[in-house]
Coordinates of C-alpha atoms and ligand atoms in Angstrom, one line a residue:
M562 CA 106.8 70.2 93.0
D563 CA 105.8 67.2 95.3
N564 CA 108.4 68.5 97.8
F565 CA 106.7 71.8 98.5
R566 CA 104.6 72.2 101.6
K567 CA 101.4 73.4 100.5
D568 CA 99.9 74.1 103.9
L569 CA 102.5 76.8 104.8
I570 CA 102.7 80.3 103.1
V571 CA 106.0 81.2 101.0
A572 CA 108.0 83.7 103.3
R573 CA 110.1 86.5 102.1
D574 CA 112.6 89.0 103.4
E575 CA 114.1 92.0 101.8
E576 CA 116.1 90.1 99.1
N577 CA 114.6 86.5 99.2
L578 CA 111.9 84.2 99.0
F579 CA 111.6 81.1 101.2
F580 CA 109.7 78.1 99.9
P581 CA 108.5 75.6 102.6
I582 CA 109.6 72.1 101.6
L583 CA 109.1 68.3 103.0
K584 CA 112.4 67.3 102.8
S585 CA 115.9 68.7 101.7
V586 CA 116.5 69.0 97.8
D587 CA 119.6 69.9 96.1
L588 CA 118.4 72.8 93.8
G589 CA 121.6 74.8 94.3
Y590 CA 119.7 77.0 97.0
E591 CA 120.5 77.4 100.5
I592 CA 118.4 75.5 102.9
K593 CA 117.4 77.4 106.2
E594 CA 115.2 76.4 109.1
L595 CA 112.2 79.0 109.5
D596 CA 108.8 79.3 111.0
F597 CA 106.3 79.7 108.1
E598 CA 102.8 80.9 108.6
E599 CA 100.0 78.6 108.1
A600 CA 97.8 78.8 104.8
G601 CA 94.2 78.7 105.1
V602 CA 93.0 76.3 102.3
A603 CA 92.7 78.2 98.9
I604 CA 89.0 77.8 98.1
R605 CA 88.5 80.0 94.9
S606 CA 87.3 76.7 93.4
Y607 CA 84.4 76.6 96.0
I608 CA 83.6 80.2 95.1
D609 CA 83.5 79.2 91.5
L610 CA 81.0 76.4 92.0
V611 CA 78.7 77.9 94.7
D612 CA 75.3 78.9 93.8
V613 CA 74.2 82.1 95.7
P614 CA 72.7 85.6 94.7
E615 CA 75.2 87.5 92.9
D616 CA 74.9 90.3 95.5
L617 CA 76.0 88.1 98.3
E618 CA 79.0 86.6 96.4
P619 CA 81.4 89.2 97.9
L620 CA 80.4 87.9 101.4
L621 CA 81.5 84.3 100.7
P622 CA 84.3 83.4 103.2
T623 CA 87.6 83.1 101.2
S624 CA 89.3 80.5 103.6
F625 CA 88.3 77.9 106.2
D626 CA 90.1 75.3 108.2
V627 CA 90.2 71.6 107.4
I628 CA 90.5 69.4 110.5
G629 CA 90.9 65.9 109.4
E630 CA 88.0 65.2 106.7
I631 CA 85.9 68.0 108.0
A632 CA 85.8 71.6 106.6
V633 CA 85.0 74.2 109.4
I634 CA 83.6 77.5 107.9
K635 CA 82.4 80.7 109.4
I636 CA 79.4 81.7 107.4
P637 CA 78.1 85.3 107.6
D638 CA 74.5 85.9 108.8
E639 CA 73.5 87.2 105.4
L640 CA 74.5 83.7 103.9
K641 CA 73.1 81.4 106.4
E642 CA 70.1 80.5 104.3
H643 CA 72.5 79.3 101.7
S644 CA 74.6 77.2 104.0
S645 CA 73.6 73.9 102.2
A646 CA 74.8 75.2 98.9
I647 CA 78.1 76.5 100.4
G648 CA 78.4 73.0 101.9
K649 CA 77.8 71.2 98.7
A650 CA 80.1 73.4 96.8
I651 CA 83.0 72.7 99.4
L652 CA 82.5 68.9 99.2
E653 CA 82.6 69.2 95.4
A654 CA 85.9 71.1 95.5
N655 CA 87.8 69.4 98.1
K656 CA 87.7 65.5 97.4
S657 CA 89.3 64.8 100.9
V658 CA 86.4 66.6 102.9
I659 CA 83.5 64.3 103.7
T660 CA 81.7 66.7 106.3
V661 CA 81.2 70.6 106.2
V662 CA 80.2 72.3 109.5
S663 CA 79.5 75.8 110.3
D664 CA 81.5 77.5 113.1
E665 CA 79.3 79.5 115.5
G666 CA 82.2 80.4 117.7
V667 CA 84.0 78.8 120.7
M668 CA 82.3 78.7 124.0
G669 CA 82.5 78.2 127.7
D670 CA 85.3 76.9 130.0
F671 CA 85.9 74.0 127.8
R672 CA 86.3 76.3 124.8
V673 CA 84.3 74.0 122.7
R674 CA 83.3 75.1 119.1
D675 CA 79.6 75.5 118.5
V676 CA 79.4 73.4 115.1
Q677 CA 76.4 72.5 113.0
V678 CA 76.9 69.8 110.2
I679 CA 75.6 71.6 107.1
T680 CA 76.5 69.0 104.4
G681 CA 77.9 65.5 104.1
E682 CA 78.5 62.8 106.7
D683 CA 76.6 63.5 109.9
S684 CA 79.8 63.2 112.2
T685 CA 81.8 65.9 114.0
K686 CA 84.7 63.3 115.0
A687 CA 87.8 64.2 113.0
Y688 CA 91.2 62.4 112.5
H689 CA 93.7 65.1 111.8
K690 CA 97.0 64.4 110.5
E691 CA 100.0 66.8 111.9
F692 CA 103.6 66.1 111.2
G693 CA 103.3 62.4 110.9
M694 CA 101.0 62.2 113.9
N695 CA 97.3 61.6 113.9
F696 CA 94.9 63.4 116.3
A697 CA 91.4 62.5 117.2
V698 CA 89.1 65.2 118.1
D699 CA 85.1 65.3 118.4
L700 CA 84.8 69.0 117.3
A701 CA 81.4 69.2 118.9
K702 CA 82.9 68.2 122.4
A703 CA 86.5 69.4 122.6
Y704 CA 88.9 72.0 121.2
F705 CA 91.6 71.7 118.7
S706 CA 93.2 74.3 116.5
P707 CA 95.3 73.1 113.3
R708 CA 96.8 76.7 113.3
L709 CA 99.0 75.9 116.2
A710 CA 100.8 73.3 114.5
T711 CA 104.0 75.2 113.7
E712 CA 103.9 76.6 117.4
R713 CA 103.8 72.9 118.8
Q714 CA 106.9 72.1 116.8
R715 CA 108.8 75.4 117.9
V716 CA 108.1 74.5 121.8
T717 CA 109.0 71.0 121.1
R718 CA 112.3 71.9 119.6
M719 CA 113.2 73.5 123.0
V720 CA 112.5 70.5 125.1
K721 CA 115.6 68.4 126.4
E722 CA 115.5 64.7 127.2
G723 CA 114.6 64.1 131.0
E724 CA 112.5 67.2 131.2
L725 CA 109.3 67.0 133.3
I726 CA 106.6 69.1 131.7
I727 CA 102.9 70.2 132.7
D728 CA 100.6 70.9 129.8
M729 CA 98.1 72.8 131.9
F730 CA 95.1 73.1 129.4
C731 CA 96.0 70.2 127.2
G732 CA 92.7 69.8 125.2
V733 CA 92.9 66.5 123.3
G734 CA 96.7 66.6 123.9
P735 CA 98.4 67.7 120.5
F736 CA 101.3 69.7 122.6
S737 CA 101.8 66.7 124.9
V738 CA 101.9 64.1 122.3
T739 CA 104.1 66.1 119.8
I740 CA 106.6 66.7 122.6
S741 CA 106.6 62.8 123.6
K742 CA 106.9 61.7 120.0
N743 CA 110.0 63.8 119.3
V744 CA 111.5 63.7 122.8
P745 CA 110.6 60.3 124.1
G746 CA 112.7 60.9 127.4
S747 CA 110.7 63.5 128.5
K748 CA 107.8 63.0 131.0
I749 CA 104.4 65.1 130.4
F750 CA 101.4 65.5 132.5
G751 CA 98.4 66.7 130.5
I752 CA 95.8 68.1 132.4
D753 CA 92.4 69.2 131.1
S754 CA 88.7 69.8 132.9
N755 CA 86.8 68.4 129.9
P756 CA 86.2 64.8 130.1
D757 CA 85.5 64.6 126.4
A758 CA 88.9 66.3 125.7
I759 CA 90.7 63.6 128.0
K760 CA 88.8 60.9 126.4
N761 CA 90.3 62.2 122.7
F762 CA 93.8 62.6 124.5
M763 CA 93.8 59.0 125.7
E764 CA 92.9 57.9 122.1
N765 CA 95.6 60.0 120.7
I766 CA 98.3 58.6 123.1
R767 CA 97.4 55.2 122.0
M768 CA 97.2 56.1 118.3
N769 CA 100.6 57.7 118.4
K770 CA 102.0 55.2 120.5
V771 CA 103.6 57.7 122.8
K772 CA 104.8 56.7 126.4
N773 CA 105.5 58.9 129.4
V774 CA 102.3 61.0 128.7
I775 CA 100.0 61.0 131.8
P776 CA 96.5 62.3 131.3
M777 CA 94.7 64.0 134.2
E778 CA 91.2 64.9 134.1
G779 CA 90.3 67.7 136.6
D780 CA 90.8 71.6 137.2
V781 CA 94.2 72.7 137.3
R782 CA 93.6 74.5 140.6
E783 CA 92.8 71.4 142.3
L784 CA 95.3 69.1 140.6
M785 CA 98.6 71.1 140.4
S786 CA 99.1 71.9 144.3
S787 CA 100.1 68.3 144.7
M788 CA 102.3 67.7 141.6
E789 CA 106.0 67.8 141.4
P790 CA 107.6 71.0 140.1
A791 CA 108.2 71.0 136.5
D792 CA 110.9 72.0 134.2
R793 CA 108.5 73.4 131.6
I794 CA 104.9 74.3 131.7
I795 CA 102.4 75.2 128.8
M796 CA 99.8 77.6 129.5
D797 CA 97.5 77.4 126.3
L798 CA 94.2 78.9 127.6
P799 CA 94.5 82.2 125.6
Q800 CA 91.5 84.0 126.9
K801 CA 92.1 83.4 130.6
S802 CA 95.8 82.5 131.0
F803 CA 96.6 85.4 133.3
E804 CA 94.3 84.1 136.2
F805 CA 96.4 81.0 136.3
F806 CA 99.9 82.5 136.0
E807 CA 100.6 82.4 139.8
L808 CA 99.6 78.9 140.0
A809 CA 102.0 77.9 137.2
L810 CA 104.9 79.8 139.0
G811 CA 104.2 77.7 142.0
S812 CA 104.7 74.6 140.1
L813 CA 107.9 75.5 138.2
K814 CA 111.4 74.6 139.1
E815 CA 114.1 77.3 139.4
G816 CA 115.3 77.9 136.0
G817 CA 112.2 76.3 134.5
T818 CA 110.3 77.8 131.5
I819 CA 106.7 78.8 131.1
H820 CA 105.1 79.1 127.6
Y821 CA 102.3 81.7 128.2
Y822 CA 99.6 82.2 125.5
E823 CA 97.2 85.2 125.5
I824 CA 95.0 86.9 123.0
L825 CA 96.1 90.6 123.2
T826 CA 96.5 93.9 121.1
E827 CA 99.9 95.1 120.7
V828 CA 99.6 97.7 123.5
E829 CA 98.1 95.1 125.9
A830 CA 101.0 92.7 124.9
Q831 CA 103.4 95.4 126.3
E832 CA 101.4 96.0 129.3
R833 CA 101.2 92.1 130.1
E834 CA 104.9 91.7 130.0
D835 CA 105.1 94.4 132.8
D836 CA 102.3 92.6 134.8
L837 CA 104.0 89.3 134.4
I838 CA 107.4 90.6 135.7
S839 CA 105.7 92.3 138.7
I840 CA 104.0 89.1 139.7
V841 CA 107.4 87.2 139.4
Q842 CA 109.0 89.9 141.5
K843 CA 106.5 89.6 144.2
Q844 CA 107.4 86.0 144.9
G845 CA 111.0 87.1 145.2
R846 CA 112.0 85.6 142.0
K847 CA 113.5 87.0 138.7
M848 CA 112.4 86.2 135.1
E849 CA 113.7 86.6 131.7
L850 CA 111.5 87.0 128.8
E851 CA 113.4 84.8 126.2
E852 CA 110.9 85.6 123.6
R853 CA 107.4 87.3 122.8
R854 CA 106.1 86.6 119.7
I855 CA 102.7 86.5 117.6
V856 CA 101.6 82.9 116.8
H857 CA 98.9 84.0 114.6
G858 CA 96.4 86.8 113.9
Y859 CA 93.1 86.6 115.9
S860 CA 91.2 89.7 114.9
P861 CA 91.9 93.0 113.1
T862 CA 93.5 94.4 116.3
Q863 CA 94.1 91.3 118.4
N864 CA 96.8 88.5 118.1
H865 CA 97.4 85.2 119.7
Y866 CA 100.9 85.9 121.6
V867 CA 103.1 83.6 123.2
F868 CA 105.7 84.7 126.0
D869 CA 108.6 82.2 126.7
I870 CA 109.4 83.1 130.3
K871 CA 112.4 81.7 132.2
V872 CA 112.1 81.9 136.0
F873 CA 115.0 82.1 138.5
Ligands
LIG1499 C1 92.4 76.5 124.2 S1 92.1 75.0 124.7 C2 93.7 74.0 124.7 C3 94.1 73.5 123.4 C4 95.2 72.6 123.4 N1 96.3 73.1 124.1 C5 95.6 72.3 121.9 O1 96.9 72.6 121.4 O2 94.7 72.0 121.2 C6 92.0 75.2 126.5 C7 91.6 73.9 127.3 O3 91.6 74.3 128.6 C8 90.6 73.6 129.4 N2 90.5 74.3 130.7 C9 89.8 75.5 130.8 N3 89.8 75.8 132.1 C10 90.6 74.9 132.9 C11 90.8 74.6 134.0 N4 90.6 75.3 135.1 N5 91.5 73.3 134.4 C12 91.9 72.5 133.5 N6 91.6 72.7 132.2 C13 90.9 73.8 131.8 C14 89.4 73.5 128.5 O4 88.7 72.5 128.7 C15 90.3 73.5 127.1 O5 90.3 72.1 126.5

């Protein structure tokens, strides 16, 4: 049992079930490489423990994110006055959690979450473990999402030694650090306009002992024009990436790849593909859409999409 990854969801196709494992085990079954969906934390136990009026129980959130030692939960308005009881129940049910914060949404250009400590230690600084790496993030000052862990691994698997990479909206640097840790011969420039994100990024470079990662604080619109063209560009600003696509194209080598992220409905995703093709054509270049896939669901109608785009 210790070999199963409990942070990922069991996958299936028409005939098979696929269990995510930590390392290879010989149980007589075929081992395949797959992208598993991330699991929220199963919290039936907190629901069993919490003391709220019976008529409000159906509104209790059924999952929440855990970033390092901090549980981040969206509490519906009707339950706000019971936040403290919810926090206490989460602490009691999850021994590794030392702080519970409420998530009031992501705001502004820095995409920082409005978080309020509701129970436990009064700190918003988390140290999150991901695939053997450690990421520091002050959740009240910089963006971080544990839901991109598998996506960071997927992009990293495509990187070759010697590549020059620009991580355009790097936040606290999880893409940059993951790539450098796994492909040490690559060179990565991570750019972010949020000084607090860059501060955490520098801590993450030190903590994970990665080399060839260069943090740059500032606006991509000012910094990228003087940078050397890259083999690969990561554009993880999913609410606004489209505004920056031409800028990214201008900094990409021929034959280079852009990983373009955006939150879209299914219909919008198809339309966006056409928009991207027409922008590339206007520059007298050609693109090949190597893959368009859903990274994770975002709302009942929208998904967080990635487009892997090769440009010639
Ligand atoms: C969604 S977060 C990126 C998260 C990060 N890639 C990760 O995997 O955790 C977007 C980031 O873009 C930064 N940002 C927004 N506009 C920017 C700009 N014009 N130039 C540079 N960074 C910008 C924000 O400060 C924020 O940290």
